[in-house]
Coordinates of C-alpha atoms and ligand atoms in Angstrom, one line a residue:
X1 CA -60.0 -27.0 132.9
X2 CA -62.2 -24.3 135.0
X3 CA -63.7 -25.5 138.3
X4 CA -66.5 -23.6 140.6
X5 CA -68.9 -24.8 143.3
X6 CA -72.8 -23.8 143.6
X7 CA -75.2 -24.8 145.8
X8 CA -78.8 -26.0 143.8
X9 CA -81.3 -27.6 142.5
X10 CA -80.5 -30.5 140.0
X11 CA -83.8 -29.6 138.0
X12 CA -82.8 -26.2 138.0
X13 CA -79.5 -26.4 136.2
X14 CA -79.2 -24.8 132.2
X15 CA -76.0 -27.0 131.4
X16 CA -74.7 -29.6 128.4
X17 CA -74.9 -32.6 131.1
X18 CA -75.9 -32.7 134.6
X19 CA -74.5 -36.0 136.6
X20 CA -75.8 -38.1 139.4
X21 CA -75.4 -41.4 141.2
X22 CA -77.6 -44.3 141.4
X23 CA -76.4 -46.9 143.7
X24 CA -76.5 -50.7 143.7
X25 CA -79.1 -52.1 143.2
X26 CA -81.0 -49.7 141.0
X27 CA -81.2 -47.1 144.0
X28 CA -81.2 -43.4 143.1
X29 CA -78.7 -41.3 145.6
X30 CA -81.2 -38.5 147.3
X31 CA -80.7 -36.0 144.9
X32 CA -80.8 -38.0 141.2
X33 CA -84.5 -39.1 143.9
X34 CA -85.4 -35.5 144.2
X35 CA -84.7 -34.7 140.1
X36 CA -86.8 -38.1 139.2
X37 CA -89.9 -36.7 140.9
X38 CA -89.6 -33.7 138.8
X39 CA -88.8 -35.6 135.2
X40 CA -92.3 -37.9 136.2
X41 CA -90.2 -40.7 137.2
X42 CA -88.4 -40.8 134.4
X43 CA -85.0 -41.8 135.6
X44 CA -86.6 -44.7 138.2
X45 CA -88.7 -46.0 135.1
X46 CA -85.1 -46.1 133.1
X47 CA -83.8 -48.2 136.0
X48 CA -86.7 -50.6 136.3
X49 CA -86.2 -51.6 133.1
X50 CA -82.8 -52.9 134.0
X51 CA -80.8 -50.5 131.7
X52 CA -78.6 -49.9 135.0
X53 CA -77.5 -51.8 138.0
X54 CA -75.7 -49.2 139.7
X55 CA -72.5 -51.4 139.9
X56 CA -69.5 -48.9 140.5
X57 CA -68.5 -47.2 137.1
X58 CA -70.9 -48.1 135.6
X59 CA -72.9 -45.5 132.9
X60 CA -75.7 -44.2 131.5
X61 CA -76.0 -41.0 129.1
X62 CA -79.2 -39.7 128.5
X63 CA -80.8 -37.1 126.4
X64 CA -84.0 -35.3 126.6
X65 CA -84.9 -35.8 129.8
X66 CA -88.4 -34.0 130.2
X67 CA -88.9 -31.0 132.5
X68 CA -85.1 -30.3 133.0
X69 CA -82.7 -27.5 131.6
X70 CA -79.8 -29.3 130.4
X71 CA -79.2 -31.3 127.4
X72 CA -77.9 -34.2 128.8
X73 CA -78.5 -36.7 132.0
X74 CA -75.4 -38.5 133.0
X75 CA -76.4 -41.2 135.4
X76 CA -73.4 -42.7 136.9
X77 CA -73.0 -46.6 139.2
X78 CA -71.8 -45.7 142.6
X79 CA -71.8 -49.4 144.0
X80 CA -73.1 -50.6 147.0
X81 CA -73.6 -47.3 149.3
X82 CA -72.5 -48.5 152.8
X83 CA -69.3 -49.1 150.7
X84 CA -68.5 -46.1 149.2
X85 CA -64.6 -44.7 150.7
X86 CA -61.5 -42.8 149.5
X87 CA -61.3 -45.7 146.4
X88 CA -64.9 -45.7 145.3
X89 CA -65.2 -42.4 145.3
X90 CA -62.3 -41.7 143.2
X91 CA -63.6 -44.1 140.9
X92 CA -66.6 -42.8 140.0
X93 CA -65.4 -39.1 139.6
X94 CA -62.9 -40.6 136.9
X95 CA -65.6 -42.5 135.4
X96 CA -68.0 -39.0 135.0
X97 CA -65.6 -37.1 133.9
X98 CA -64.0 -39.7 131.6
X99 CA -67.7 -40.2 130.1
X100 CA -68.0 -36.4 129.8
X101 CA -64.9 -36.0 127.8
X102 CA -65.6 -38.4 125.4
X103 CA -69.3 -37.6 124.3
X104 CA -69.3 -34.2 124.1
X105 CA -70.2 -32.2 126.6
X106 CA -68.0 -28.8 127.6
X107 CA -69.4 -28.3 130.8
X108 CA -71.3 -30.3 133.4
X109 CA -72.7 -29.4 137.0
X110 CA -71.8 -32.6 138.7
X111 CA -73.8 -34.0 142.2
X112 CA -71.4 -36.8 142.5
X113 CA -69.7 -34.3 145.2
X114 CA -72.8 -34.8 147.8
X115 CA -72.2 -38.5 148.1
X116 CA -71.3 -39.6 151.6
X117 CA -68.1 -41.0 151.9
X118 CA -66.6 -42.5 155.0
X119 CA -64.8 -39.8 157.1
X120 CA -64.6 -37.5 154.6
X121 CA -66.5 -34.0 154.7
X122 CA -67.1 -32.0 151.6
X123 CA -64.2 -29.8 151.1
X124 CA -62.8 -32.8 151.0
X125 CA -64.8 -34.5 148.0
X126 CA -64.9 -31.2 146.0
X127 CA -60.8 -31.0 146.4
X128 CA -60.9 -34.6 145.8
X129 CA -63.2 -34.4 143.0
X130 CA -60.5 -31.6 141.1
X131 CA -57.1 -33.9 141.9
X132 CA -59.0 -36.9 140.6
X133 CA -60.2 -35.2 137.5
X134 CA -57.2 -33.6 136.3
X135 CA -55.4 -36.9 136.9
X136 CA -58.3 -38.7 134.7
X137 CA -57.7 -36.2 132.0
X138 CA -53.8 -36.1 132.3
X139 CA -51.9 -37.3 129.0
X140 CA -48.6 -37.1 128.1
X141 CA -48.5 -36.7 124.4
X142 CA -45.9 -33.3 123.9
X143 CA -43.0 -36.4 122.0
X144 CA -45.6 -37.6 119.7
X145 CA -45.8 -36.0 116.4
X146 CA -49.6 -35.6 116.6
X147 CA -51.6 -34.8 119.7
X148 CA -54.9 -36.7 120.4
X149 CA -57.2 -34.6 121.8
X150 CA -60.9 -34.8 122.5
X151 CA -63.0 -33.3 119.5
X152 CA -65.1 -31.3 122.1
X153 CA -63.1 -32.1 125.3
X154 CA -64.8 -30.9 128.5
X155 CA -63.9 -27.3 129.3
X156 CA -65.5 -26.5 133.0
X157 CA -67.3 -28.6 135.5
X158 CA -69.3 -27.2 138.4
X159 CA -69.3 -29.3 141.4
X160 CA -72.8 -29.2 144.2
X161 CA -72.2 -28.8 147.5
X162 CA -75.7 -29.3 149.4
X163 CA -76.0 -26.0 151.3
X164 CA -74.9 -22.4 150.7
X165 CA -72.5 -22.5 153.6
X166 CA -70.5 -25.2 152.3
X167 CA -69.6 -22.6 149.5
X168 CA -66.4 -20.6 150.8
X169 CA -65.1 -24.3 151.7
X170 CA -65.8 -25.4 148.5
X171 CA -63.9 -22.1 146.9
X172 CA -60.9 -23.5 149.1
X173 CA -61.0 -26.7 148.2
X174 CA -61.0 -26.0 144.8
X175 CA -58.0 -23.4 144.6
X176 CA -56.2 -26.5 146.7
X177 CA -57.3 -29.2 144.7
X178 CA -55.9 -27.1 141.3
X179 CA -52.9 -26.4 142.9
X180 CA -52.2 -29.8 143.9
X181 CA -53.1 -31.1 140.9
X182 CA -50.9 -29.1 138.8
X183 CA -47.9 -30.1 141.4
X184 CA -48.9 -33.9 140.2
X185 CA -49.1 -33.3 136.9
X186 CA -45.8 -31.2 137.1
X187 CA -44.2 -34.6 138.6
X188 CA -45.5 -36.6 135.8
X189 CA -44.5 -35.0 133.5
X190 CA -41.1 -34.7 134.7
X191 CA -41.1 -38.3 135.3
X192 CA -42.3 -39.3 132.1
X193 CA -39.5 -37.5 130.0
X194 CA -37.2 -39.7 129.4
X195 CA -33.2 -40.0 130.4
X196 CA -31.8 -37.9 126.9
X197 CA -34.1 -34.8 128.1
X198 CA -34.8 -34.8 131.3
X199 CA -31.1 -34.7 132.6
X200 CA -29.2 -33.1 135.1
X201 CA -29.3 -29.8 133.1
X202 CA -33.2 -29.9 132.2
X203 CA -33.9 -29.8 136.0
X204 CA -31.9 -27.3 137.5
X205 CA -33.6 -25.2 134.2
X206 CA -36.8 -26.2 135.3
X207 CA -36.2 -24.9 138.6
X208 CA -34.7 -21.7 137.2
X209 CA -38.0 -21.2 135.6
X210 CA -40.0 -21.6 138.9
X211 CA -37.8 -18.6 140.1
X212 CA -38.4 -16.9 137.2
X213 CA -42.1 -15.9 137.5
X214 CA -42.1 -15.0 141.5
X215 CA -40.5 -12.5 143.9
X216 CA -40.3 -15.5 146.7
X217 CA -38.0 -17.6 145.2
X218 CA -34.4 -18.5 144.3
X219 CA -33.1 -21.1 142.5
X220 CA -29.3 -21.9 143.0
X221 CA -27.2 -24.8 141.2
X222 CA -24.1 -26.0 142.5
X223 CA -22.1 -27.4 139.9
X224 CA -19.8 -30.7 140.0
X225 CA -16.3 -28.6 140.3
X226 CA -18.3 -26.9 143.7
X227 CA -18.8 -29.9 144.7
X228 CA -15.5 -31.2 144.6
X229 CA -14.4 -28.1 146.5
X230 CA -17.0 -28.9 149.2
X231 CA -15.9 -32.3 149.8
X232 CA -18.7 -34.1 148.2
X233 CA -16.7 -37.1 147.1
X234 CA -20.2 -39.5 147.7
X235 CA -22.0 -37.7 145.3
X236 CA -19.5 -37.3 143.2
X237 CA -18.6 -40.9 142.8
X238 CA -22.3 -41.6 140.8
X239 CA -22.2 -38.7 138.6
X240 CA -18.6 -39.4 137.7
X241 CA -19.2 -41.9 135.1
X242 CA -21.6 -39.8 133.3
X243 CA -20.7 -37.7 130.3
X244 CA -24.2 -35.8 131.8
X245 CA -23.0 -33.4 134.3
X246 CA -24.4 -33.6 137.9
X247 CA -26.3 -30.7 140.0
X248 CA -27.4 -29.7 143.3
X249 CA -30.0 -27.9 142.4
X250 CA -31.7 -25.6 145.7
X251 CA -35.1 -23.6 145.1
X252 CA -35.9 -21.4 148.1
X253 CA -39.6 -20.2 148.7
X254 CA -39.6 -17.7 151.4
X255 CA -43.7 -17.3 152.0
X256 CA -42.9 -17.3 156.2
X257 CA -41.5 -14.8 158.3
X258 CA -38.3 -13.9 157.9
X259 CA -36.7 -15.7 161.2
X260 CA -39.1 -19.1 160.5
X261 CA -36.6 -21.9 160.0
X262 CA -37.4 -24.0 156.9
X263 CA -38.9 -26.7 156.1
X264 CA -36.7 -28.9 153.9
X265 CA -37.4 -31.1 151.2
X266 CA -34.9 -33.1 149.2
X267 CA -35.2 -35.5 146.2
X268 CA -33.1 -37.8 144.7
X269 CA -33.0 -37.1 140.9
X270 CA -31.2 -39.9 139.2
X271 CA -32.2 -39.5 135.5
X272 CA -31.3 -42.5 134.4
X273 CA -30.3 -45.6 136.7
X274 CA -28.2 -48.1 134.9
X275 CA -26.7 -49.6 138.3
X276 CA -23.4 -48.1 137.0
X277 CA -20.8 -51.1 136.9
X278 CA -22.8 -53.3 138.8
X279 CA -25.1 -52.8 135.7
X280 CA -28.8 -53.6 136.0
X281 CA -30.2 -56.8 134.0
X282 CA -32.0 -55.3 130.8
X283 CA -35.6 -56.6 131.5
X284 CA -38.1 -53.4 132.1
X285 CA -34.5 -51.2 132.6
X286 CA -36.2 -47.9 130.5
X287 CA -38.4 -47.8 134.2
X288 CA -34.9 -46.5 135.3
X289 CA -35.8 -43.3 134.0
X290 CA -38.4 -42.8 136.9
X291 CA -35.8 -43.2 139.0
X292 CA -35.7 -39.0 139.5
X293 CA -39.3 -39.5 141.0
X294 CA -38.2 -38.4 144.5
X295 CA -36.9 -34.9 142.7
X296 CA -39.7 -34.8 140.7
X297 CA -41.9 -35.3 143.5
X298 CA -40.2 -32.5 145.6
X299 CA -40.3 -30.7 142.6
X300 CA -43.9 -31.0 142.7
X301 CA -44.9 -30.0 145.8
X302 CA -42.8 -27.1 145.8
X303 CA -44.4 -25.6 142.7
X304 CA -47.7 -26.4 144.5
X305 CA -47.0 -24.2 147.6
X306 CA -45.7 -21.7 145.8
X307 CA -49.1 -21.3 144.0
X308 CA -51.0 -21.3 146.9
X309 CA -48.7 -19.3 148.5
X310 CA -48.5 -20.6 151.9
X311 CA -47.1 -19.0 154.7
X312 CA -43.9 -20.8 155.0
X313 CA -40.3 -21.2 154.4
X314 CA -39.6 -23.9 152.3
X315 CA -36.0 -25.4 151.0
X316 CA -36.2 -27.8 148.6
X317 CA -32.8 -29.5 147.3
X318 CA -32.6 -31.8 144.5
X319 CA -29.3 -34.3 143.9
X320 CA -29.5 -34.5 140.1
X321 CA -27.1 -37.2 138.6
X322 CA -26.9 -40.3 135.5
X323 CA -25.8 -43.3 136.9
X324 CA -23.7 -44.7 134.0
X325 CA -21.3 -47.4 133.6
X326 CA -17.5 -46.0 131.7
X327 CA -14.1 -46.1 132.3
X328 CA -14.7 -43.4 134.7
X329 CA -17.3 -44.5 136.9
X330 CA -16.7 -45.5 140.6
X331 CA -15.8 -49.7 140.8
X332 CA -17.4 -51.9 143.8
X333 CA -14.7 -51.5 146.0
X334 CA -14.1 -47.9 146.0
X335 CA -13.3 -45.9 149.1
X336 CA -14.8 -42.2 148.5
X337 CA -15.1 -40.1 151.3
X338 CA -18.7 -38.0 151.7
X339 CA -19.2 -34.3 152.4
X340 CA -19.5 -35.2 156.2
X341 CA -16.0 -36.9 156.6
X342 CA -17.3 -40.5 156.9
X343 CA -15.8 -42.5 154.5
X344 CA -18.5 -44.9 152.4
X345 CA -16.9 -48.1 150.6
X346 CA -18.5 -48.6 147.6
X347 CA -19.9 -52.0 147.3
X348 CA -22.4 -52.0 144.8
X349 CA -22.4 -49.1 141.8
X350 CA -26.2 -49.7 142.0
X351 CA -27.1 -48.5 145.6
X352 CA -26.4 -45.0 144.3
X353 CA -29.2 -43.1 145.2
X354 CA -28.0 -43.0 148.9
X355 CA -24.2 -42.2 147.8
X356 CA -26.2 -38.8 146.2
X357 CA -28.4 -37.9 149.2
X358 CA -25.8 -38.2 152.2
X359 CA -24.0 -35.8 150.3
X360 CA -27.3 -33.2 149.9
X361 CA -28.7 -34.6 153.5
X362 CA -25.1 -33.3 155.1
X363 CA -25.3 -30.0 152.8
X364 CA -28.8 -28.9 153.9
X365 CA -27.6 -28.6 157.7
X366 CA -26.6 -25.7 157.0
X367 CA -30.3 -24.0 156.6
X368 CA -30.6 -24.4 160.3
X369 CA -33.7 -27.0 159.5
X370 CA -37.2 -27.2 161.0
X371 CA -37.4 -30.7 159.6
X372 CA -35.6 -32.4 156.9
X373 CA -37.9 -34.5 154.4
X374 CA -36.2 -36.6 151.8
X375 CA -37.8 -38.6 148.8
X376 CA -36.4 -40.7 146.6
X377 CA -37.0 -44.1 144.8
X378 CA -34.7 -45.8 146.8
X379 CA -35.2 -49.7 146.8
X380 CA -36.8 -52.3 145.0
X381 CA -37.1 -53.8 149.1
X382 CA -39.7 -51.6 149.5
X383 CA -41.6 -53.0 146.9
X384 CA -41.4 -56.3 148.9
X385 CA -42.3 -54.8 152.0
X386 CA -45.3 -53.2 150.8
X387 CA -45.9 -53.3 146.9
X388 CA -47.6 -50.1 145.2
X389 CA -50.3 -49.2 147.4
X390 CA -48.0 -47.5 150.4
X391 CA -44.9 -45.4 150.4
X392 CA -42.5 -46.3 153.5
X393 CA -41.4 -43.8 155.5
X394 CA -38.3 -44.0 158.5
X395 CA -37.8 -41.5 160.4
X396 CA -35.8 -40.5 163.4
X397 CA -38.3 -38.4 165.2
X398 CA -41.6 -40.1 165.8
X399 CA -43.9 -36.9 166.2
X400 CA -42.7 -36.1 162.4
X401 CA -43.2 -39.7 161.1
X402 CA -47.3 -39.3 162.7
X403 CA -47.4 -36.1 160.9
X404 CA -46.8 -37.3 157.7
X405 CA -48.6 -40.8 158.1
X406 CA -51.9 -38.7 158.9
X407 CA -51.0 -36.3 156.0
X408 CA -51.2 -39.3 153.5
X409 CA -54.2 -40.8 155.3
X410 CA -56.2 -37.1 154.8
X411 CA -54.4 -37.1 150.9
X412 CA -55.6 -40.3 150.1
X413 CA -51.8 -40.7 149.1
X414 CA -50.6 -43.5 151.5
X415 CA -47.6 -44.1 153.4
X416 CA -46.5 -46.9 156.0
X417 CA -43.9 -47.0 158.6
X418 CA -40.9 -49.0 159.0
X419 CA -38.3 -48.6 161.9
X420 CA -34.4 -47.8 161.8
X421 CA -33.6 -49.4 164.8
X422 CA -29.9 -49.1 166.0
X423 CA -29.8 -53.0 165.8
X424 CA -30.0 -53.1 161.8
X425 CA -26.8 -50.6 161.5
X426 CA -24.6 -53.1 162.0
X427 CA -25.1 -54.5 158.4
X428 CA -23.3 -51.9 157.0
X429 CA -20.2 -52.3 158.5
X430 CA -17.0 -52.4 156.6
X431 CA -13.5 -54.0 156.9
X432 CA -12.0 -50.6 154.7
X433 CA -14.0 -47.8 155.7
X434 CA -16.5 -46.1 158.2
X435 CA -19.2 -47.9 156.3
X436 CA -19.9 -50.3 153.3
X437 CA -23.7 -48.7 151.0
X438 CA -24.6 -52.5 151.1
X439 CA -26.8 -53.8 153.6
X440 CA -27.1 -56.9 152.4
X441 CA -30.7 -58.6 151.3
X442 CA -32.5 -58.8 154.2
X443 CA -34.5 -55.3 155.3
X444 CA -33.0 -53.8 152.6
X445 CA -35.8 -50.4 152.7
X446 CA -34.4 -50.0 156.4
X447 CA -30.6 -50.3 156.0
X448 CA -30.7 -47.8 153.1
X449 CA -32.5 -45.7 155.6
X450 CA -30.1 -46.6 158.4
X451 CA -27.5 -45.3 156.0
X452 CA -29.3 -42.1 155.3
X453 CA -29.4 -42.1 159.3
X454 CA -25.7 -41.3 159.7
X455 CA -25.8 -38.4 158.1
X456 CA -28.9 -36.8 159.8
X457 CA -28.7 -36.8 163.3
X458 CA -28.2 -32.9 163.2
X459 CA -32.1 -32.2 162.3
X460 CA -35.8 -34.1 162.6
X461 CA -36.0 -36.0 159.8
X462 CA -37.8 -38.5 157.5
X463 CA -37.1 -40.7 154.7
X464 CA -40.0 -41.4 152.4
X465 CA -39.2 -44.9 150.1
X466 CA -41.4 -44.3 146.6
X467 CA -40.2 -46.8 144.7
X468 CA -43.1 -48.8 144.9
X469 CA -45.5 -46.1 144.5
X470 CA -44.0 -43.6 142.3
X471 CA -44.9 -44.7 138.7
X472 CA -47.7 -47.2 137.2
X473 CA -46.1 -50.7 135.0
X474 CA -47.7 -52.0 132.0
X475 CA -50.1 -50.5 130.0
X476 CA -50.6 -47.2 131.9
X477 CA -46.7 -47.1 132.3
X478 CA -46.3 -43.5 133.8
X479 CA -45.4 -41.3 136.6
X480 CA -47.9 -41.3 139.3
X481 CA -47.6 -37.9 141.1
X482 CA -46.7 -39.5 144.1
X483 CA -46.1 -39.0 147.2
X484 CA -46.8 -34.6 145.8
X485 CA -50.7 -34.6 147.5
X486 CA -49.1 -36.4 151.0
X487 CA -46.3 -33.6 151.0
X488 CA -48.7 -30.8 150.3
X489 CA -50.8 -31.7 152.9
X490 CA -48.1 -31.9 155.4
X491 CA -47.1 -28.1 154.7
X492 CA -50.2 -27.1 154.8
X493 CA -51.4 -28.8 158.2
X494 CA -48.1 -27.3 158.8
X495 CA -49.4 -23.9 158.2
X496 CA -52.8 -24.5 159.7
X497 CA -51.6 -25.9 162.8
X498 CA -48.6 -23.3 164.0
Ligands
BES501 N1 -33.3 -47.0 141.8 C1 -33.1 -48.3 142.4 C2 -34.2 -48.8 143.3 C3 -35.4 -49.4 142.5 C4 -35.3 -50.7 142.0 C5 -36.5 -48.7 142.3 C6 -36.3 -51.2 141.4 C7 -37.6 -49.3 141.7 C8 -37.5 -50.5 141.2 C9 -31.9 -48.1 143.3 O1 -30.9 -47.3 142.9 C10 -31.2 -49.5 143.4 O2 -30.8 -49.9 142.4 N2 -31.3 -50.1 144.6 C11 -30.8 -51.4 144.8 C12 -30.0 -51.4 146.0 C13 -29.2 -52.6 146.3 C14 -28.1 -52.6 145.3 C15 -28.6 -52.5 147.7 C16 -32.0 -52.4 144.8 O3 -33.0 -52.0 145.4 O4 -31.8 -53.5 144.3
MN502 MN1 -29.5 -48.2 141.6
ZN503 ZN1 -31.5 -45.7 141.7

């Protein structure tokens, strides 16, 4: 899809469909007012006669509309106005563009983007407007034998800003919004493959590919005999039961001065999640294969600031592995011993994803870190905690933690806090080794993250929990793209603020 801003006239506008609010009850937003004096009232008389309420998402299509240049009117609810936030808004931008996709029209100048909305200025509602609309229009179709596309699918939408010195923001915005937008689709997609593609393998190639197109970066792949040799027996111990062979995968972006120390991202990328020996009950088990949504995610964000081509050093390390059950794989009750020299007793095959990222958290020391980010779909807890709505982040550095809470608050991509407090460690203890990778059921978000803790105390750094927020259940059953707009917007406050 193409996307530009202008500044102008609603009247004036030679287009297949021109869009506008009307709020509840039957109140026209100030410029579908403006257009309605110069149609003769036609759109108010439309309303009067009850054909729409306003109620949010709600439609109306219509066609020669006198005195105007396009062929189309697409009047769209917008719900009560004093109510209209982050939500709303993205709500009625799906709707328009939904509508717009399915009756024809290839192009559309769309006013929706003067709407107030609480707190939020325009840049913000045209970059807005492009991540919502590419997410509206995002389908996963490439393993079904036919694709179903749109007869006439919408091709470009112009978005209204309402003054010419709004435009070079909106420009901004817009080359943001794509990028960022692209990064989530990227994640879906990734996500939605299932365990037999997307493997191991698949990833680090995907990452070769980013490499592939741009002087800046390097992908590297350390393979599981490396691994061995550096000591990685925690990592190790989940992959081992796979016939898939594991991979650190590490994509460098080098966009800051030389001497700028990184900032690091890493993701856990288990493919497929069986829980290993401690095998997972079979109810809703193929949602396993979203469990790689924290590499995905990284995966993501990376490819995002890569196309904006921010001024910044960015590591990003992914710990791809299968978690499989075979007469190979690690029994509750092992003793492995992790890349740091802390030995880990194995309690429960199933709490892998932290067995695979003290291994890469101990690895990535060795970039000299600015901060160290990871992401990974780590417990059903956090699901508990705080459902789908928020991600949970712990972190042992509180100015980090803020950063990235107000990163998700600006991406409308939100995260919530929960502490690591030394008092919570002790439920890891272990009567064979330095530590057992089961905390037991209570706070079970924060002891993973306490265990993560132990192997991060080198570098600032943050845990961010997606497992409640990285795919949708159900009938829209998918990969969300989360948490890829609140990392994006962390690097580049990053980049704004230094
Ligand atoms: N990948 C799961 C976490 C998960 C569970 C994500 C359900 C989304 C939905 C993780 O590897 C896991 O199995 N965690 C266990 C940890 C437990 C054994 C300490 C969990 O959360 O039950
Ligand atoms: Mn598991
Ligand atoms: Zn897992």
């Amino acid at each position: 899809m193409e996307y530009s801003v202008k500044s102008g006239n609603p009247e004036k506008q030679r287009t297949a469909c021109i869009v506008l609010g009307v709020f509840e009850p039957r109140k026209l937003t100030a410029t579908a007012e403006q257009f309605d004096k110069i149609t003769d009232g036609f759109i108010s008389n439309i309303l009067r006669r009850g054909d729409l309420e306003g109620k949010l998402g709600q439609v109306l299509l219509l066609h020669n509309v006198p005195n105007t240049l396009s062929d189309r009117v697409l009047l769209i609810g917008c719900g009560k106005e004093r109510e209209l936030g982050d939500t709303q808004y993205q709500k009625i931008i799906s709707k328009a563009v939904q509508t717009l996709n399915d009756t024809g029209s290839m192009e559309a100048v769309c006013f929706l983007t003067e709407l107030n909305v609480k707190g939020r200025d325009s840049q913000w509602k045209v970059k807005h407007a492009v991540e919502t609309s590419e997410g509206t229009l995002y389908n996963f179709d490439q393993l079904k034998s036919k694709a179903s596309s749109a007869r006439r699918p919408l091709r470009k939408i112009i978005f209204n800003v309402p003054t010419r010195r709004e435009l070079s923001e909106g420009e901004e915005a817009i080359k943001q919004g794509i990028s960022i937008a692209q990064g989530v689709s990227t994640t879906k997609d990734l996500m939605n493959l299932p365990g037999n593609i997307c493997t191991p393998t698949y990833i680090a190639e995907r990452a070769f590919k980013l490499a592939d197109d741009n002087k800046k970066v390097t992908t590297s792949v350390i393979d599981e005999d490396e691994m061995k040799e550096m000591g990685m027996g925690a990592f190790i111990s989940v992959s081992q039961g796979s016939d898939e062979p594991g991979k650190l995968i590490t994509i460098e972006y080098k966009g800051g001065e030389e001497d700028a120390k990184p900032i690091v991202l890493v993701g856990k990328g288990i493919t497929f999640d069986t829980g290993g020996i401690s095998l997972k009950p079979g109810a809703a088990m193929d949602e396993m294969k979203f469990d790689m949504g924290g590499a995905a995610s990284v995966f993501g964000a990376t490819q995002a600031v890569i196309e904006m081509g921010l001024p910044v050093n960015l590591i990003t390390v992914i710990a791809a592995a299968e978690n499989m059950p075979s007469a190979k794989a690690s029994r509750p009750g092992d003793v492995v011993t992790s890349m740091s020299g802390q030995t880990i007793e194995i309690l429960n095959t199933d709490a892998e994803g932290r067995l695979v990222l003290c291994d890469a958290l101990t690895y990535v020391d060795k970039f000299d870190p600015d901060v160290v980010i990871d992401v990974a779909t780590l417990t059903g807890a956090v699901i508990v905690a705080l459902g789908h709505k928020a991600s949970g982040i712990m972190s042992n550095h509180n100015p980090l933690a803020h950063d990235l809470l107000n990163a998700g608050e600006q991406a409308a991509d939100r995260a919530w806090r929960l502490p690591i407090w030394d008092e919570y460690q002790e439920q890891l203890d272990s009567n064979f080794a330095d530590m057992s990778n089961l905390g037991g059921s209570a706070a079970g978000s924060i002891t993973a993250a306490c265990f993560l803790s132990r192997f991060t105390k080198k570098y600032q750094w943050a845990h961010i929990d997606i497992a409640g927020t990285a795919w949708n259940k159900g009938k829209n059953k998918g990969g969300t793209g989360k948490p890829v707009p609140l990392l994006t917007q962390y690097i580049i406050n990053r980049v704004v603020n230094s």
